[in-house]
């Protein structure tokens, strides 16, 4: 009888371990790239860090991790979604190709610009371009004209339950064949083309895309012209809901 009880306990432990392993394999896995000189990390709790965004994604039942290794097929194997937020160093051409293959096979990508150049190669692969200077707006200003509220939103799962979000120093995005703009500035926004740090007749004026989303092969991508949107300090009511919606898109939950 004692041997039977021991055998039952061992069997139960084995079944539990197998179930836990299966559950771990079946959970969506979201990987944050931190190998391109990123300053804002998911492990850090400071105001400009991304720990709250990581927690929001975990709240959707995902396994969240980061990597400082080069992005290649091996690093992306088994990953549901890849987040590249605020790189300061450029992705290498082979990394761009690996990320493109990842999306084409059904992966999901969210990328956020702090400065444009490090993501230029990947954006070009997705037929997207970015402005050479930050955006200013003359409407919906928060505290300075580079920090403003974005209200022109296309119906999209990313914006479920929100009518606006806040942007803090972003770049205009130009879409191509695969993507489409889903969030835009007011028509009175401008880009300082002549570099005189004031609005003048030489500057570009209009409604500029700040979020672009679209398919790429079997997968899809969403590109944000700003990375501060999801930093701990700026996850207010609307931005927090935006983060939750992004988490749902990335995890499929």
PDB file of C-alpha atoms in Angstrom:
ATOM      1  CA  UNK A   1       0.000   0.000   0.000  1.00  0.00           C
ATOM      2  CA  UNK A   2       2.844   2.348   0.891  1.00  0.00           C
ATOM      3  CA  UNK A   3       4.543   1.606  -2.445  1.00  0.00           C
ATOM      4  CA  UNK A   4       1.284   2.358  -4.242  1.00  0.00           C
ATOM      5  CA  UNK A   5       1.013   5.728  -2.480  1.00  0.00           C
ATOM      6  CA  UNK A   6       4.614   6.584  -3.355  1.00  0.00           C
ATOM      7  CA  UNK A   7       4.018   5.537  -6.936  1.00  0.00           C
ATOM      8  CA  UNK A   8       0.890   7.676  -7.102  1.00  0.00           C
ATOM      9  CA  UNK A   9       2.760  10.701  -5.732  1.00  0.00           C
ATOM     10  CA  UNK A  10       5.585  10.234  -8.247  1.00  0.00           C
ATOM     11  CA  UNK A  11       3.085   9.863 -11.079  1.00  0.00           C
ATOM     12  CA  UNK A  12       1.212  12.996  -9.943  1.00  0.00           C
ATOM     13  CA  UNK A  13       4.432  15.005  -9.846  1.00  0.00           C
ATOM     14  CA  UNK A  14       5.359  13.778 -13.310  1.00  0.00           C
ATOM     15  CA  UNK A  15       1.942  14.700 -14.695  1.00  0.00           C
ATOM     16  CA  UNK A  16       2.093  18.144 -13.051  1.00  0.00           C
ATOM     17  CA  UNK A  17       5.582  18.772 -14.428  1.00  0.00           C
ATOM     18  CA  UNK A  18       4.514  17.692 -17.898  1.00  0.00           C
ATOM     19  CA  UNK A  19       1.415  19.886 -17.710  1.00  0.00           C
ATOM     20  CA  UNK A  20       3.456  22.876 -16.569  1.00  0.00           C
ATOM     21  CA  UNK A  21       5.945  22.327 -19.372  1.00  0.00           C
ATOM     22  CA  UNK A  22       3.150  22.060 -21.927  1.00  0.00           C
ATOM     23  CA  UNK A  23       1.491  25.202 -20.568  1.00  0.00           C
ATOM     24  CA  UNK A  24       4.787  27.066 -20.802  1.00  0.00           C
ATOM     25  CA  UNK A  25       5.225  25.982 -24.401  1.00  0.00           C
ATOM     26  CA  UNK A  26       1.685  27.010 -25.319  1.00  0.00           C
ATOM     27  CA  UNK A  27       1.862  30.497 -23.791  1.00  0.00           C
ATOM     28  CA  UNK A  28       2.631  33.380 -26.153  1.00  0.00           C
ATOM     29  CA  UNK A  29       6.244  34.504 -25.877  1.00  0.00           C
ATOM     30  CA  UNK A  30       7.102  38.176 -26.280  1.00  0.00           C
ATOM     31  CA  UNK A  31      10.752  39.093 -26.736  1.00  0.00           C
ATOM     32  CA  UNK A  32      12.162  42.593 -26.170  1.00  0.00           C
ATOM     33  CA  UNK A  33      15.279  43.410 -28.147  1.00  0.00           C
ATOM     34  CA  UNK A  34      17.813  45.089 -25.845  1.00  0.00           C
ATOM     35  CA  UNK A  35      20.912  44.489 -27.921  1.00  0.00           C
ATOM     36  CA  UNK A  36      21.046  47.789 -29.788  1.00  0.00           C
ATOM     37  CA  UNK A  37      22.166  50.213 -27.082  1.00  0.00           C
ATOM     38  CA  UNK A  38      18.670  50.665 -25.680  1.00  0.00           C
ATOM     39  CA  UNK A  39      18.580  52.878 -22.601  1.00  0.00           C
ATOM     40  CA  UNK A  40      15.025  52.048 -21.547  1.00  0.00           C
ATOM     41  CA  UNK A  41      14.656  48.455 -20.367  1.00  0.00           C
ATOM     42  CA  UNK A  42      11.959  46.089 -19.140  1.00  0.00           C
ATOM     43  CA  UNK A  43      13.960  45.065 -16.058  1.00  0.00           C
ATOM     44  CA  UNK A  44      14.303  48.612 -14.731  1.00  0.00           C
ATOM     45  CA  UNK A  45      11.686  50.468 -12.648  1.00  0.00           C
ATOM     46  CA  UNK A  46      12.631  54.092 -13.330  1.00  0.00           C
ATOM     47  CA  UNK A  47      10.291  56.670 -14.833  1.00  0.00           C
ATOM     48  CA  UNK A  48      11.628  56.256 -18.361  1.00  0.00           C
ATOM     49  CA  UNK A  49      11.886  52.474 -18.248  1.00  0.00           C
ATOM     50  CA  UNK A  50       9.559  49.826 -19.697  1.00  0.00           C
ATOM     51  CA  UNK A  51       8.834  47.594 -16.698  1.00  0.00           C
ATOM     52  CA  UNK A  52       5.149  48.537 -16.608  1.00  0.00           C
ATOM     53  CA  UNK A  53       4.706  47.713 -20.287  1.00  0.00           C
ATOM     54  CA  UNK A  54       6.291  44.316 -19.673  1.00  0.00           C
ATOM     55  CA  UNK A  55       3.929  43.741 -16.740  1.00  0.00           C
ATOM     56  CA  UNK A  56       0.921  44.682 -18.869  1.00  0.00           C
ATOM     57  CA  UNK A  57       1.985  42.117 -21.471  1.00  0.00           C
ATOM     58  CA  UNK A  58       2.484  39.493 -18.755  1.00  0.00           C
ATOM     59  CA  UNK A  59      -1.036  40.307 -17.618  1.00  0.00           C
ATOM     60  CA  UNK A  60      -2.242  38.933 -20.958  1.00  0.00           C
ATOM     61  CA  UNK A  61      -0.732  35.576 -20.052  1.00  0.00           C
ATOM     62  CA  UNK A  62       2.501  35.952 -21.990  1.00  0.00           C
ATOM     63  CA  UNK A  63       6.031  34.967 -21.141  1.00  0.00           C
ATOM     64  CA  UNK A  64       8.125  38.135 -21.458  1.00  0.00           C
ATOM     65  CA  UNK A  65      11.888  38.125 -21.856  1.00  0.00           C
ATOM     66  CA  UNK A  66      14.671  40.272 -23.277  1.00  0.00           C
ATOM     67  CA  UNK A  67      17.786  39.596 -25.280  1.00  0.00           C
ATOM     68  CA  UNK A  68      21.012  41.473 -25.931  1.00  0.00           C
ATOM     69  CA  UNK A  69      22.066  38.920 -28.536  1.00  0.00           C
ATOM     70  CA  UNK A  70      21.955  39.625 -32.276  1.00  0.00           C
ATOM     71  CA  UNK A  71      18.550  39.077 -33.827  1.00  0.00           C
ATOM     72  CA  UNK A  72      18.690  35.941 -35.956  1.00  0.00           C
ATOM     73  CA  UNK A  73      16.536  32.936 -36.770  1.00  0.00           C
ATOM     74  CA  UNK A  74      17.715  31.073 -33.690  1.00  0.00           C
ATOM     75  CA  UNK A  75      17.008  33.977 -31.318  1.00  0.00           C
ATOM     76  CA  UNK A  76      13.510  34.381 -32.768  1.00  0.00           C
ATOM     77  CA  UNK A  77      12.614  30.690 -32.860  1.00  0.00           C
ATOM     78  CA  UNK A  78       9.446  30.008 -30.875  1.00  0.00           C
ATOM     79  CA  UNK A  79       8.786  33.710 -30.296  1.00  0.00           C
ATOM     80  CA  UNK A  80       5.253  35.021 -30.800  1.00  0.00           C
ATOM     81  CA  UNK A  81       6.077  38.724 -30.933  1.00  0.00           C
ATOM     82  CA  UNK A  82       9.160  40.918 -31.034  1.00  0.00           C
ATOM     83  CA  UNK A  83       9.349  44.414 -29.525  1.00  0.00           C
ATOM     84  CA  UNK A  84      12.127  46.794 -30.587  1.00  0.00           C
ATOM     85  CA  UNK A  85      11.799  49.974 -28.549  1.00  0.00           C
ATOM     86  CA  UNK A  86      14.143  52.943 -28.734  1.00  0.00           C
ATOM     87  CA  UNK A  87      17.347  51.492 -30.193  1.00  0.00           C
ATOM     88  CA  UNK A  88      20.361  53.798 -30.348  1.00  0.00           C
ATOM     89  CA  UNK A  89      22.454  51.408 -32.479  1.00  0.00           C
ATOM     90  CA  UNK A  90      21.401  50.243 -35.918  1.00  0.00           C
ATOM     91  CA  UNK A  91      20.193  46.761 -36.718  1.00  0.00           C
ATOM     92  CA  UNK A  92      22.676  45.011 -38.988  1.00  0.00           C
ATOM     93  CA  UNK A  93      21.491  43.989 -42.482  1.00  0.00           C
ATOM     94  CA  UNK A  94      21.385  40.319 -41.495  1.00  0.00           C
ATOM     95  CA  UNK A  95      19.247  41.217 -38.469  1.00  0.00           C
ATOM     96  CA  UNK A  96      16.828  43.129 -40.687  1.00  0.00           C
ATOM     97  CA  UNK A  97      16.498  40.049 -42.884  1.00  0.00           C
ATOM     98  CA  UNK A  98      15.957  37.793 -39.855  1.00  0.00           C
ATOM     99  CA  UNK A  99      13.223  40.049 -38.460  1.00  0.00           C
ATOM    100  CA  UNK A 100      11.585  40.214 -41.884  1.00  0.00           C
ATOM    101  CA  UNK A 101      11.572  36.404 -42.124  1.00  0.00           C
ATOM    102  CA  UNK A 102      10.170  36.204 -38.600  1.00  0.00           C
ATOM    103  CA  UNK A 103       7.192  38.376 -39.546  1.00  0.00           C
ATOM    104  CA  UNK A 104       6.691  36.668 -42.898  1.00  0.00           C
ATOM    105  CA  UNK A 105       6.344  33.324 -41.119  1.00  0.00           C
ATOM    106  CA  UNK A 106       3.594  34.679 -38.856  1.00  0.00           C
ATOM    107  CA  UNK A 107       5.421  36.634 -36.180  1.00  0.00           C
ATOM    108  CA  UNK A 108       4.343  40.017 -34.857  1.00  0.00           C
ATOM    109  CA  UNK A 109       6.512  43.092 -34.558  1.00  0.00           C
ATOM    110  CA  UNK A 110       6.087  46.295 -32.573  1.00  0.00           C
ATOM    111  CA  UNK A 111       8.796  48.907 -33.081  1.00  0.00           C
ATOM    112  CA  UNK A 112       9.064  52.335 -31.473  1.00  0.00           C
ATOM    113  CA  UNK A 113      11.429  55.103 -32.603  1.00  0.00           C
ATOM    114  CA  UNK A 114      13.515  57.164 -30.214  1.00  0.00           C
ATOM    115  CA  UNK A 115      15.708  58.300 -33.066  1.00  0.00           C
ATOM    116  CA  UNK A 116      15.053  57.220 -36.613  1.00  0.00           C
ATOM    117  CA  UNK A 117      18.404  56.056 -37.982  1.00  0.00           C
ATOM    118  CA  UNK A 118      18.808  52.808 -35.963  1.00  0.00           C
ATOM    119  CA  UNK A 119      15.543  51.440 -37.371  1.00  0.00           C
ATOM    120  CA  UNK A 120      15.919  52.874 -40.877  1.00  0.00           C
ATOM    121  CA  UNK A 121      16.962  49.562 -42.441  1.00  0.00           C
ATOM    122  CA  UNK A 122      14.067  47.638 -40.932  1.00  0.00           C
ATOM    123  CA  UNK A 123      11.585  50.372 -41.813  1.00  0.00           C
ATOM    124  CA  UNK A 124      12.838  50.380 -45.402  1.00  0.00           C
ATOM    125  CA  UNK A 125      12.274  46.622 -45.534  1.00  0.00           C
ATOM    126  CA  UNK A 126       8.647  47.325 -44.582  1.00  0.00           C
ATOM    127  CA  UNK A 127       8.474  50.180 -47.127  1.00  0.00           C
ATOM    128  CA  UNK A 128       8.280  52.827 -44.392  1.00  0.00           C
ATOM    129  CA  UNK A 129      10.282  56.028 -44.028  1.00  0.00           C
ATOM    130  CA  UNK A 130      10.614  58.551 -41.196  1.00  0.00           C
ATOM    131  CA  UNK A 131      11.108  62.298 -40.988  1.00  0.00           C
ATOM    132  CA  UNK A 132      14.542  63.775 -40.402  1.00  0.00           C
ATOM    133  CA  UNK A 133      13.289  65.992 -37.567  1.00  0.00           C
ATOM    134  CA  UNK A 134      10.792  65.616 -34.733  1.00  0.00           C
ATOM    135  CA  UNK A 135       7.187  66.641 -35.078  1.00  0.00           C
ATOM    136  CA  UNK A 136       5.655  69.809 -33.676  1.00  0.00           C
ATOM    137  CA  UNK A 137       1.928  70.436 -33.420  1.00  0.00           C
ATOM    138  CA  UNK A 138       0.000  73.657 -33.012  1.00  0.00           C
ATOM    139  CA  UNK A 139      -3.072  71.932 -31.559  1.00  0.00           C
ATOM    140  CA  UNK A 140      -3.650  69.549 -28.657  1.00  0.00           C
ATOM    141  CA  UNK A 141      -0.386  70.603 -26.986  1.00  0.00           C
ATOM    142  CA  UNK A 142       0.426  69.118 -23.568  1.00  0.00           C
ATOM    143  CA  UNK A 143       3.280  71.304 -22.276  1.00  0.00           C
ATOM    144  CA  UNK A 144       5.409  72.050 -25.348  1.00  0.00           C
ATOM    145  CA  UNK A 145       4.671  71.694 -29.026  1.00  0.00           C
ATOM    146  CA  UNK A 146       6.654  68.461 -29.375  1.00  0.00           C
ATOM    147  CA  UNK A 147       4.455  66.853 -26.708  1.00  0.00           C
ATOM    148  CA  UNK A 148       0.869  66.617 -27.850  1.00  0.00           C
ATOM    149  CA  UNK A 149      -2.298  64.545 -27.897  1.00  0.00           C
ATOM    150  CA  UNK A 150      -3.058  62.439 -30.962  1.00  0.00           C
ATOM    151  CA  UNK A 151      -6.788  62.359 -31.701  1.00  0.00           C
ATOM    152  CA  UNK A 152      -7.027  61.374 -35.372  1.00  0.00           C
ATOM    153  CA  UNK A 153      -7.319  57.600 -35.006  1.00  0.00           C
ATOM    154  CA  UNK A 154      -8.460  55.018 -37.541  1.00  0.00           C
ATOM    155  CA  UNK A 155     -10.733  52.257 -36.285  1.00  0.00           C
ATOM    156  CA  UNK A 156      -8.304  49.522 -35.280  1.00  0.00           C
ATOM    157  CA  UNK A 157      -7.990  46.987 -32.431  1.00  0.00           C
ATOM    158  CA  UNK A 158      -5.059  49.021 -31.108  1.00  0.00           C
ATOM    159  CA  UNK A 159      -7.457  51.837 -30.248  1.00  0.00           C
ATOM    160  CA  UNK A 160     -10.287  49.839 -28.715  1.00  0.00           C
ATOM    161  CA  UNK A 161     -11.830  51.894 -25.915  1.00  0.00           C
ATOM    162  CA  UNK A 162      -9.721  55.018 -26.453  1.00  0.00           C
ATOM    163  CA  UNK A 163     -10.215  58.183 -28.476  1.00  0.00           C
ATOM    164  CA  UNK A 164      -6.733  59.655 -28.044  1.00  0.00           C
ATOM    165  CA  UNK A 165      -3.254  59.068 -26.687  1.00  0.00           C
ATOM    166  CA  UNK A 166      -0.258  61.222 -25.798  1.00  0.00           C
ATOM    167  CA  UNK A 167       2.981  61.502 -27.766  1.00  0.00           C
ATOM    168  CA  UNK A 168       6.236  62.933 -26.405  1.00  0.00           C
ATOM    169  CA  UNK A 169       8.723  63.864 -29.099  1.00  0.00           C
ATOM    170  CA  UNK A 170       7.838  61.758 -32.117  1.00  0.00           C
ATOM    171  CA  UNK A 171       8.717  61.366 -35.759  1.00  0.00           C
ATOM    172  CA  UNK A 172       6.501  61.481 -38.817  1.00  0.00           C
ATOM    173  CA  UNK A 173       6.156  58.172 -40.648  1.00  0.00           C
ATOM    174  CA  UNK A 174       5.599  57.644 -44.360  1.00  0.00           C
ATOM    175  CA  UNK A 175       3.915  54.406 -45.343  1.00  0.00           C
ATOM    176  CA  UNK A 176       4.266  52.291 -48.465  1.00  0.00           C
ATOM    177  CA  UNK A 177       2.580  49.267 -50.014  1.00  0.00           C
ATOM    178  CA  UNK A 178       2.115  47.068 -46.940  1.00  0.00           C
ATOM    179  CA  UNK A 179       1.332  49.462 -44.126  1.00  0.00           C
ATOM    180  CA  UNK A 180      -1.346  52.061 -43.538  1.00  0.00           C
ATOM    181  CA  UNK A 181      -1.484  55.032 -41.159  1.00  0.00           C
ATOM    182  CA  UNK A 182      -3.769  54.419 -38.198  1.00  0.00           C
ATOM    183  CA  UNK A 183      -2.909  57.507 -36.102  1.00  0.00           C
ATOM    184  CA  UNK A 184      -2.162  61.006 -37.331  1.00  0.00           C
ATOM    185  CA  UNK A 185      -1.344  64.452 -35.980  1.00  0.00           C
ATOM    186  CA  UNK A 186      -3.665  67.400 -36.432  1.00  0.00           C
ATOM    187  CA  UNK A 187      -3.507  69.132 -39.847  1.00  0.00           C
ATOM    188  CA  UNK A 188      -1.533  71.942 -38.179  1.00  0.00           C
ATOM    189  CA  UNK A 189       1.496  69.839 -37.294  1.00  0.00           C
ATOM    190  CA  UNK A 190       4.862  70.729 -38.791  1.00  0.00           C
ATOM    191  CA  UNK A 191       8.393  69.473 -39.286  1.00  0.00           C
ATOM    192  CA  UNK A 192      11.303  71.904 -38.941  1.00  0.00           C
ATOM    193  CA  UNK A 193      12.889  71.357 -42.362  1.00  0.00           C
ATOM    194  CA  UNK A 194      15.164  74.392 -42.292  1.00  0.00           C
ATOM    195  CA  UNK A 195      16.388  73.759 -38.749  1.00  0.00           C
ATOM    196  CA  UNK A 196      15.692  77.259 -37.448  1.00  0.00           C
ATOM    197  CA  UNK A 197      13.758  75.855 -34.454  1.00  0.00           C
ATOM    198  CA  UNK A 198      10.657  77.895 -35.242  1.00  0.00           C
ATOM    199  CA  UNK A 199       7.687  77.561 -37.534  1.00  0.00           C
ATOM    200  CA  UNK A 200       8.329  79.193 -40.903  1.00  0.00           C
ATOM    201  CA  UNK A 201       7.226  79.034 -44.534  1.00  0.00           C
ATOM    202  CA  UNK A 202      10.004  76.565 -45.374  1.00  0.00           C
ATOM    203  CA  UNK A 203       8.676  73.896 -43.020  1.00  0.00           C
ATOM    204  CA  UNK A 204       6.472  70.925 -43.926  1.00  0.00           C
ATOM    205  CA  UNK A 205       2.923  71.342 -42.634  1.00  0.00           C
ATOM    206  CA  UNK A 206       0.069  68.869 -42.509  1.00  0.00           C
ATOM    207  CA  UNK A 207      -1.400  65.800 -40.894  1.00  0.00           C
ATOM    208  CA  UNK A 208       1.427  63.304 -40.398  1.00  0.00           C
ATOM    209  CA  UNK A 209       1.205  59.601 -39.605  1.00  0.00           C
ATOM    210  CA  UNK A 210       2.639  58.649 -36.211  1.00  0.00           C
ATOM    211  CA  UNK A 211       1.511  54.999 -36.128  1.00  0.00           C
ATOM    212  CA  UNK A 212       1.578  52.644 -39.109  1.00  0.00           C
ATOM    213  CA  UNK A 213       0.312  49.064 -39.080  1.00  0.00           C
ATOM    214  CA  UNK A 214       0.038  46.370 -41.689  1.00  0.00           C
ATOM    215  CA  UNK A 215       0.692  42.793 -42.777  1.00  0.00           C
ATOM    216  CA  UNK A 216       4.013  41.361 -43.886  1.00  0.00           C
ATOM    217  CA  UNK A 217       3.697  37.853 -45.212  1.00  0.00           C
ATOM    218  CA  UNK A 218       1.721  35.779 -42.707  1.00  0.00           C
ATOM    219  CA  UNK A 219       2.506  38.148 -39.838  1.00  0.00           C
ATOM    220  CA  UNK A 220       1.987  41.802 -39.092  1.00  0.00           C
ATOM    221  CA  UNK A 221       3.689  44.859 -37.696  1.00  0.00           C
ATOM    222  CA  UNK A 222       2.920  48.120 -35.946  1.00  0.00           C
ATOM    223  CA  UNK A 223       5.388  51.008 -35.981  1.00  0.00           C
ATOM    224  CA  UNK A 224       5.191  53.934 -33.550  1.00  0.00           C
ATOM    225  CA  UNK A 225       6.929  57.228 -34.277  1.00  0.00           C
ATOM    226  CA  UNK A 226       7.689  57.616 -30.551  1.00  0.00           C
ATOM    227  CA  UNK A 227       9.002  55.302 -27.839  1.00  0.00           C
ATOM    228  CA  UNK A 228       8.092  57.475 -24.832  1.00  0.00           C
ATOM    229  CA  UNK A 229       4.425  56.523 -25.241  1.00  0.00           C
ATOM    230  CA  UNK A 230       5.031  53.289 -23.317  1.00  0.00           C
ATOM    231  CA  UNK A 231       7.581  54.459 -20.756  1.00  0.00           C
ATOM    232  CA  UNK A 232       6.556  54.144 -17.109  1.00  0.00           C
ATOM    233  CA  UNK A 233       6.131  57.891 -16.587  1.00  0.00           C
ATOM    234  CA  UNK A 234       3.765  58.329 -19.515  1.00  0.00           C
ATOM    235  CA  UNK A 235       1.440  55.377 -18.997  1.00  0.00           C
ATOM    236  CA  UNK A 236      -1.511  57.548 -18.045  1.00  0.00           C
ATOM    237  CA  UNK A 237      -5.105  56.432 -18.558  1.00  0.00           C
ATOM    238  CA  UNK A 238      -5.149  56.541 -22.360  1.00  0.00           C
ATOM    239  CA  UNK A 239      -1.566  55.416 -22.911  1.00  0.00           C
ATOM    240  CA  UNK A 240      -2.075  52.589 -20.435  1.00  0.00           C
ATOM    241  CA  UNK A 241      -5.128  51.403 -22.371  1.00  0.00           C
ATOM    242  CA  UNK A 242      -3.113  51.705 -25.566  1.00  0.00           C
ATOM    243  CA  UNK A 243      -0.435  49.517 -23.985  1.00  0.00           C
ATOM    244  CA  UNK A 244      -3.050  46.939 -22.992  1.00  0.00           C
ATOM    245  CA  UNK A 245      -4.414  46.893 -26.534  1.00  0.00           C
ATOM    246  CA  UNK A 246      -0.897  46.500 -27.912  1.00  0.00           C
ATOM    247  CA  UNK A 247      -0.334  43.613 -25.513  1.00  0.00           C
ATOM    248  CA  UNK A 248      -3.508  41.965 -26.793  1.00  0.00           C
ATOM    249  CA  UNK A 249      -2.345  42.344 -30.388  1.00  0.00           C
ATOM    250  CA  UNK A 250       1.101  40.960 -29.643  1.00  0.00           C
ATOM    251  CA  UNK A 251      -0.158  37.960 -27.692  1.00  0.00           C
ATOM    252  CA  UNK A 252      -3.345  37.261 -29.612  1.00  0.00           C
ATOM    253  CA  UNK A 253      -5.305  37.516 -26.350  1.00  0.00           C
TER     254      UNK A 253
END
